[in-house]
Every structure is written in C-alpha cells, then in structure tokens.
Amino acid sequence: MGQVCCCVQVDQSTLAIKETWGKFDDVLTPGCHMVNWCFGRNIAGILSLRTQQLNVHCETKTKDNVFVTVVASIQYQAVQNSARDAFYSLTNPREQIQSYVFDVVRSSVPKLTLDDFFEQKNDVARAVELELEKAMSTYGYQIVQTLIVDIEPDKTVKHAMNEINAAARLRLAANEKAEAEKILQVKRAEAEAESKYLSGLGIARQRQAIVDGLRESVMAFAGNVPGTSPKDVLDMIILTQYFDTMKEIGTHSKNSTIFIPHGPGAVADIAEQIRSGVLQGQALHEH
C-alpha cells in the first residue's frame, strides 16, 4: 500500500481498513482512495485476501497407544464481505486455527488404531475441515482445503513395524522356496521312476533280443551242420562266450582282481545255468 498526502493506494488482493477517530469507518478495495488525515481518518491496517497456508504439527496417540506426530496443512483466506470481522475479531487467526486443529485431531485419532488412521486419514482431515469452517466463518475466514500431509510415528514404532513387515515377507519367501523345493523333489522322483521304468524295459528288451539271437543261431547251426543237436550248439556258443569273457577280464587295465571257478566242471555248470535261463525265457516268450 502506498500513500501520498491524502491519497492511499490499495494493492490487488488486499483490503484497507479505514477508521475515523479510532472507529471503524469503511473497507477500502484495491485502487486509489482519498483519506483526509485532518478529519481524523486513517488506515488502521491491511487485510490480505490471498489464500494462506498453515502447517500444524500435533502430537497425539492412537487407540493402540502409539504416539504419532500429525502434520495438518490448512489453507484459508479472509472473506471480502466479512473483512470487518476478519480484521477486528481475532488478534492472531493462525493461533486460533491451530487450537481448533489440536482439538479435533486429539479427539479423533485416539478412536483409531495406527493402521486405521493411515487408511482413514482423509476422514480425519474432513472432520478438521468441518470444525474449522463452522468456527472460523464467524470470524470472517473461510477454509479452502484441509489435508493430513504426514503421519510420523515414534522411531521405535516405525522400526518395529518395519521388522514385522520384513518378517512377514521372509516367511512368505520361505514358503515359496519350500514349495519350489517340493516341486523339484516331486519332479525328480517322477523322473527317477520313469528312468527306472525305461531302464527295466530296456533290460527286458535286451534279454529278449539275446534269447532270440541265441535261438536263431542254434537253429541255423543245427540245420547247416548235420549230426549236431541244438544242445551241442548251445554248449559251444556258451563256451566261446565264456572264453571271450575271460579274455576281456584279463586284458582290461582297470579291472580289479576277480576270483571265479575255472575248469571243465565249472564250465559245464555255467553252461547248464545259462541253458536253463534261455529255455525259461523262450517259454515265456512263446506264451
């Protein structure tokens, strides 16, 4: 606001309060006005119409006895039509607003647990706004917006909450890891069972092929060499394989010492055992 002699300039978004001999006279809007000092007229003060913001820090406790510091952001402005009340009613409107915020927050938050307060902070902000609108409107002020911008629990509570969250996540990770290991073990067991089944099937086919090969060899040899019986041919084949096995054991460098019975009687006994097994396999194949 500027003034020269009896001329007063009121800036935009502000109002000037004019008094005559100390008594309220008029509200001067933005522009240039004549104020005759000689007749006891003067400017008592300037009232801003701009939206102002007040951050209120309020310490309170929740229903579960957790102390928190609540930061409420109050945006307010003077009402032009109630400029007289806004200028004369309150010495310090910011302190008045702060008192109402303390009252509402400390009466609302103790009804909620800490988790509920985080979820319902907008409801608390709305309650503060309603109370301020009702109270401050009589003093010429309107509440533009009320926000709960921060909820700061005690450091020990925050640390405990973080530990609880970390423990829950570790438990979830352990469950997931256990489920993964369970799936791996089941799949490994299924694969092992399938492997054993296929291995057994391969061994059965191998033995069947050996039996079929021996039978064909015996029948072919007996048919091509007159005077020989299938028993004679089978004994000769078994003996040949026996000597081939002995040769293989003796020439292989990585074999350990092996004690086996050796002699005509032992060879005949082995031949008899193999012959019995071949005949049993052939009988099963035919059935």
Coordinates of C-alpha atoms in Angstrom, one line a residue:
M1 CA 0.0 0.0 0.0
G2 CA 1.3 3.4 -1.0
Q3 CA 0.2 6.9 0.3
V4 CA 0.9 10.4 -0.9
C5 CA -0.6 13.3 1.1
C6 CA -4.2 12.3 1.4
C7 CA -4.1 9.6 -1.4
V8 CA -3.9 6.0 -0.5
Q9 CA -3.2 3.2 -2.9
V10 CA -4.6 -0.3 -2.0
D11 CA -2.9 -3.2 -3.8
Q12 CA -4.6 -6.0 -5.6
S13 CA -5.9 -8.9 -3.4
T14 CA -5.8 -6.7 -0.3
L15 CA -8.3 -4.6 1.6
A16 CA -7.6 -1.5 3.7
I17 CA -9.5 -0.8 6.9
K18 CA -10.3 2.9 7.3
E19 CA -11.1 4.4 10.7
T20 CA -12.3 7.8 11.8
W21 CA -11.2 8.9 15.2
G22 CA -10.3 5.3 16.0
K23 CA -13.7 3.9 15.0
F24 CA -14.3 1.6 12.0
D25 CA -15.4 3.6 9.1
D26 CA -15.1 1.7 5.8
V27 CA -13.3 -1.1 3.9
L28 CA -11.2 0.2 1.0
T29 CA -10.9 -2.1 -2.0
P30 CA -7.9 -2.2 -4.4
G31 CA -7.3 1.2 -6.1
C32 CA -6.7 4.8 -5.1
H33 CA -8.7 6.4 -2.3
M34 CA -8.8 9.8 -0.5
V35 CA -8.2 9.7 3.2
N36 CA -8.3 13.1 4.8
W37 CA -6.0 12.9 7.8
C38 CA -7.1 16.3 9.1
F39 CA -10.6 14.9 9.9
G40 CA -9.2 12.0 12.0
R41 CA -9.4 9.5 9.2
N42 CA -6.6 7.0 8.9
I43 CA -5.8 3.4 7.7
A44 CA -5.9 1.0 10.6
G45 CA -4.4 -1.9 8.7
I46 CA -4.3 -4.1 5.6
L47 CA -6.2 -7.4 5.2
S48 CA -4.9 -9.9 2.6
L49 CA -7.4 -11.8 0.5
R50 CA -4.9 -14.3 -0.7
T51 CA -5.1 -18.0 0.3
Q52 CA -2.7 -18.7 3.1
Q53 CA -1.3 -22.0 4.3
L54 CA -0.7 -23.1 7.9
N55 CA 1.1 -26.3 8.7
V56 CA 0.1 -27.6 12.2
H57 CA 2.2 -30.2 14.0
C58 CA 0.1 -32.1 16.5
E59 CA 1.3 -34.9 18.7
T60 CA -1.3 -37.4 19.8
K61 CA -1.8 -41.1 20.4
T62 CA -3.8 -43.8 18.7
K63 CA -6.2 -46.4 20.1
D64 CA -3.4 -48.9 20.3
N65 CA -1.3 -46.5 22.4
V66 CA 1.1 -45.4 19.6
F67 CA 2.3 -41.8 19.8
V68 CA 2.3 -40.1 16.4
T69 CA 3.0 -36.6 15.1
V70 CA 0.3 -35.5 12.7
V71 CA 1.0 -32.7 10.2
A72 CA -2.1 -31.0 9.0
S73 CA -2.0 -28.4 6.2
I74 CA -4.7 -25.8 6.5
Q75 CA -5.4 -23.4 3.6
Y76 CA -7.6 -20.5 4.5
Q77 CA -8.4 -16.9 3.4
A78 CA -10.3 -13.9 4.6
V79 CA -13.8 -13.3 3.2
Q80 CA -14.1 -9.9 1.5
N81 CA -17.7 -9.4 2.6
S82 CA -16.7 -10.1 6.2
A83 CA -13.5 -8.1 6.2
R84 CA -14.5 -6.1 9.3
D85 CA -14.9 -9.3 11.3
A86 CA -11.7 -10.8 9.9
F87 CA -9.7 -7.7 10.9
Y88 CA -11.2 -7.0 14.3
S89 CA -12.4 -10.3 15.7
L90 CA -9.0 -12.1 16.0
T91 CA -5.7 -10.9 17.1
N92 CA -3.9 -13.9 15.6
P93 CA -6.1 -16.1 13.3
R94 CA -3.2 -18.6 12.8
E95 CA -3.2 -19.5 16.6
Q96 CA -6.9 -19.8 16.6
I97 CA -6.8 -22.3 13.7
Q98 CA -4.1 -24.2 15.3
S99 CA -6.1 -24.6 18.5
Y100 CA -9.1 -26.0 16.6
V101 CA -6.8 -28.4 14.7
F102 CA -5.4 -29.7 18.0
D103 CA -8.8 -30.1 19.5
V104 CA -10.2 -32.2 16.5
V105 CA -7.1 -34.3 15.9
R106 CA -6.7 -35.2 19.6
S107 CA -10.3 -36.2 19.8
S108 CA -10.5 -38.2 16.6
V109 CA -7.2 -40.0 16.3
P110 CA -7.4 -41.8 19.8
K111 CA -10.5 -43.6 18.4
L112 CA -8.5 -45.3 15.6
T113 CA -5.6 -47.7 15.6
L114 CA -2.5 -46.8 13.8
D115 CA -3.3 -48.9 10.7
D116 CA -6.8 -47.5 10.7
F117 CA -5.5 -44.0 11.0
F118 CA -3.3 -44.4 7.9
E119 CA -6.3 -45.7 6.0
Q120 CA -8.8 -43.1 7.3
K121 CA -6.6 -40.0 7.4
N122 CA -8.9 -38.3 4.8
D123 CA -11.8 -38.8 7.2
V124 CA -9.8 -37.1 9.9
A125 CA -8.9 -34.2 7.6
R126 CA -12.6 -33.8 6.7
A127 CA -13.6 -33.7 10.4
V128 CA -10.9 -31.0 10.9
E129 CA -12.2 -29.0 7.9
L130 CA -15.8 -29.1 9.0
E131 CA -15.0 -27.9 12.5
L132 CA -12.8 -25.1 11.2
E133 CA -15.4 -24.0 8.7
K134 CA -18.0 -23.8 11.5
A135 CA -15.7 -21.9 13.9
M136 CA -13.8 -19.6 11.6
S137 CA -16.8 -18.5 9.5
T138 CA -18.0 -16.4 12.5
Y139 CA -14.6 -14.6 12.4
G140 CA -14.7 -13.7 8.7
Y141 CA -12.5 -16.5 7.4
Q142 CA -13.2 -19.5 5.1
I143 CA -11.4 -22.8 4.9
V144 CA -10.3 -23.6 1.4
Q145 CA -8.7 -27.0 2.0
T146 CA -7.6 -29.2 4.9
L147 CA -5.0 -32.0 4.3
I148 CA -3.3 -34.5 6.6
V149 CA 0.1 -34.4 4.8
D150 CA 2.2 -36.5 7.2
I151 CA 1.8 -39.1 9.9
E152 CA 5.0 -39.7 11.8
P153 CA 5.0 -42.5 14.4
D154 CA 7.7 -42.8 17.0
K155 CA 11.0 -44.1 15.7
T156 CA 10.8 -47.3 17.8
V157 CA 7.3 -48.0 16.4
K158 CA 8.5 -47.5 12.9
H159 CA 11.4 -49.8 13.4
A160 CA 9.1 -52.5 14.9
M161 CA 6.6 -52.1 12.0
N162 CA 9.4 -52.5 9.5
E163 CA 10.6 -55.6 11.3
I164 CA 7.1 -57.1 11.3
N165 CA 6.8 -56.4 7.6
A166 CA 10.3 -57.9 6.9
A167 CA 9.4 -61.0 8.9
A168 CA 6.2 -61.4 7.0
R169 CA 8.0 -61.1 3.7
L170 CA 10.7 -63.6 4.8
R171 CA 8.0 -66.0 5.9
L172 CA 6.3 -65.7 2.5
A173 CA 9.7 -66.2 0.8
A174 CA 10.4 -69.3 2.9
N175 CA 7.0 -70.8 2.0
E176 CA 7.6 -70.1 -1.7
K177 CA 11.1 -71.6 -1.5
A178 CA 9.7 -74.7 0.2
E179 CA 7.0 -75.1 -2.4
A180 CA 9.6 -74.8 -5.1
E181 CA 11.8 -77.4 -3.5
K182 CA 8.8 -79.7 -3.1
I183 CA 8.0 -79.4 -6.8
L184 CA 11.6 -80.1 -7.6
Q185 CA 11.6 -83.2 -5.4
V186 CA 8.4 -84.5 -6.9
K187 CA 9.6 -83.9 -10.4
R188 CA 12.9 -85.6 -9.6
A189 CA 11.1 -88.6 -8.1
E190 CA 8.8 -88.8 -11.2
A191 CA 11.8 -88.6 -13.4
E192 CA 13.7 -91.3 -11.5
A193 CA 10.6 -93.5 -11.6
E194 CA 10.3 -93.0 -15.3
S195 CA 14.0 -93.6 -15.8
K196 CA 13.9 -96.9 -13.8
Y197 CA 10.8 -98.0 -15.8
L198 CA 12.5 -97.3 -19.1
S199 CA 15.7 -98.9 -17.9
G200 CA 13.8 -102.0 -16.9
L201 CA 12.0 -102.0 -20.2
G202 CA 15.4 -101.7 -22.0
I203 CA 16.9 -104.6 -20.0
A204 CA 13.9 -106.8 -20.7
R205 CA 14.1 -106.0 -24.4
Q206 CA 17.9 -106.7 -24.3
R207 CA 17.4 -110.0 -22.7
Q208 CA 14.6 -110.9 -25.2
A209 CA 16.9 -109.9 -28.1
I210 CA 19.7 -112.1 -26.7
V211 CA 17.3 -115.0 -26.3
D212 CA 16.0 -114.5 -29.9
G213 CA 19.5 -114.3 -31.2
L214 CA 20.7 -117.4 -29.5
R215 CA 17.7 -119.3 -30.7
E216 CA 18.2 -118.3 -34.3
S217 CA 22.0 -119.1 -34.1
V218 CA 21.3 -122.5 -32.6
M219 CA 18.7 -123.4 -35.2
A220 CA 20.8 -122.1 -38.1
F221 CA 23.9 -124.0 -36.9
A222 CA 22.0 -127.3 -36.3
G223 CA 20.4 -127.1 -39.7
N224 CA 23.6 -126.4 -41.6
V225 CA 25.8 -129.0 -39.7
P226 CA 24.4 -132.5 -39.9
G227 CA 24.6 -134.7 -36.8
T228 CA 24.6 -131.8 -34.3
S229 CA 21.8 -131.2 -31.8
P230 CA 20.7 -127.8 -30.5
K231 CA 22.2 -128.7 -27.1
D232 CA 25.7 -129.2 -28.6
V233 CA 25.5 -125.9 -30.5
L234 CA 24.4 -124.0 -27.4
D235 CA 27.2 -125.6 -25.3
M236 CA 29.7 -124.5 -27.9
I237 CA 28.3 -120.9 -28.0
I238 CA 28.3 -120.6 -24.2
L239 CA 31.9 -121.9 -24.1
T240 CA 33.0 -119.5 -26.7
Q241 CA 31.4 -116.6 -24.8
Y242 CA 33.0 -117.8 -21.6
F243 CA 36.5 -117.7 -23.0
D244 CA 35.8 -114.3 -24.6
T245 CA 34.7 -113.0 -21.2
M246 CA 37.9 -114.4 -19.6
K247 CA 40.0 -112.7 -22.2
E248 CA 38.2 -109.4 -21.7
I249 CA 38.8 -109.5 -17.9
G250 CA 42.5 -110.3 -18.4
T251 CA 43.3 -107.6 -20.9
H252 CA 41.3 -104.7 -19.4
S253 CA 43.7 -102.5 -17.5
K254 CA 41.2 -101.1 -15.0
N255 CA 39.7 -104.4 -13.7
S256 CA 40.3 -105.5 -10.2
T257 CA 41.2 -109.0 -9.1
I258 CA 38.3 -111.4 -9.6
F259 CA 38.2 -115.0 -8.4
I260 CA 35.9 -117.3 -10.4
P261 CA 35.8 -121.0 -10.6
H262 CA 37.6 -122.4 -13.7
G263 CA 37.7 -125.9 -15.0
P264 CA 35.6 -128.3 -17.2
G265 CA 33.2 -128.9 -14.4
A266 CA 32.7 -125.2 -13.8
V267 CA 32.2 -124.5 -17.4
A268 CA 29.6 -127.3 -17.7
D269 CA 27.8 -125.9 -14.7
I270 CA 27.8 -122.4 -16.1
A271 CA 26.5 -123.8 -19.4
E272 CA 23.7 -125.6 -17.7
Q273 CA 22.7 -122.5 -15.8
I274 CA 22.6 -120.4 -19.0
R275 CA 20.8 -123.1 -20.9
S276 CA 18.1 -123.2 -18.2
G277 CA 17.7 -119.5 -18.3
V278 CA 17.5 -119.4 -22.1
L279 CA 14.8 -122.1 -22.1
Q280 CA 12.8 -120.3 -19.5
G281 CA 12.9 -117.1 -21.5
Q282 CA 11.9 -118.9 -24.6
A283 CA 8.9 -120.5 -22.8
L284 CA 7.8 -117.1 -21.5
H285 CA 8.2 -115.6 -25.0
E286 CA 6.1 -118.3 -26.6
H287 CA 3.3 -117.9 -24.0

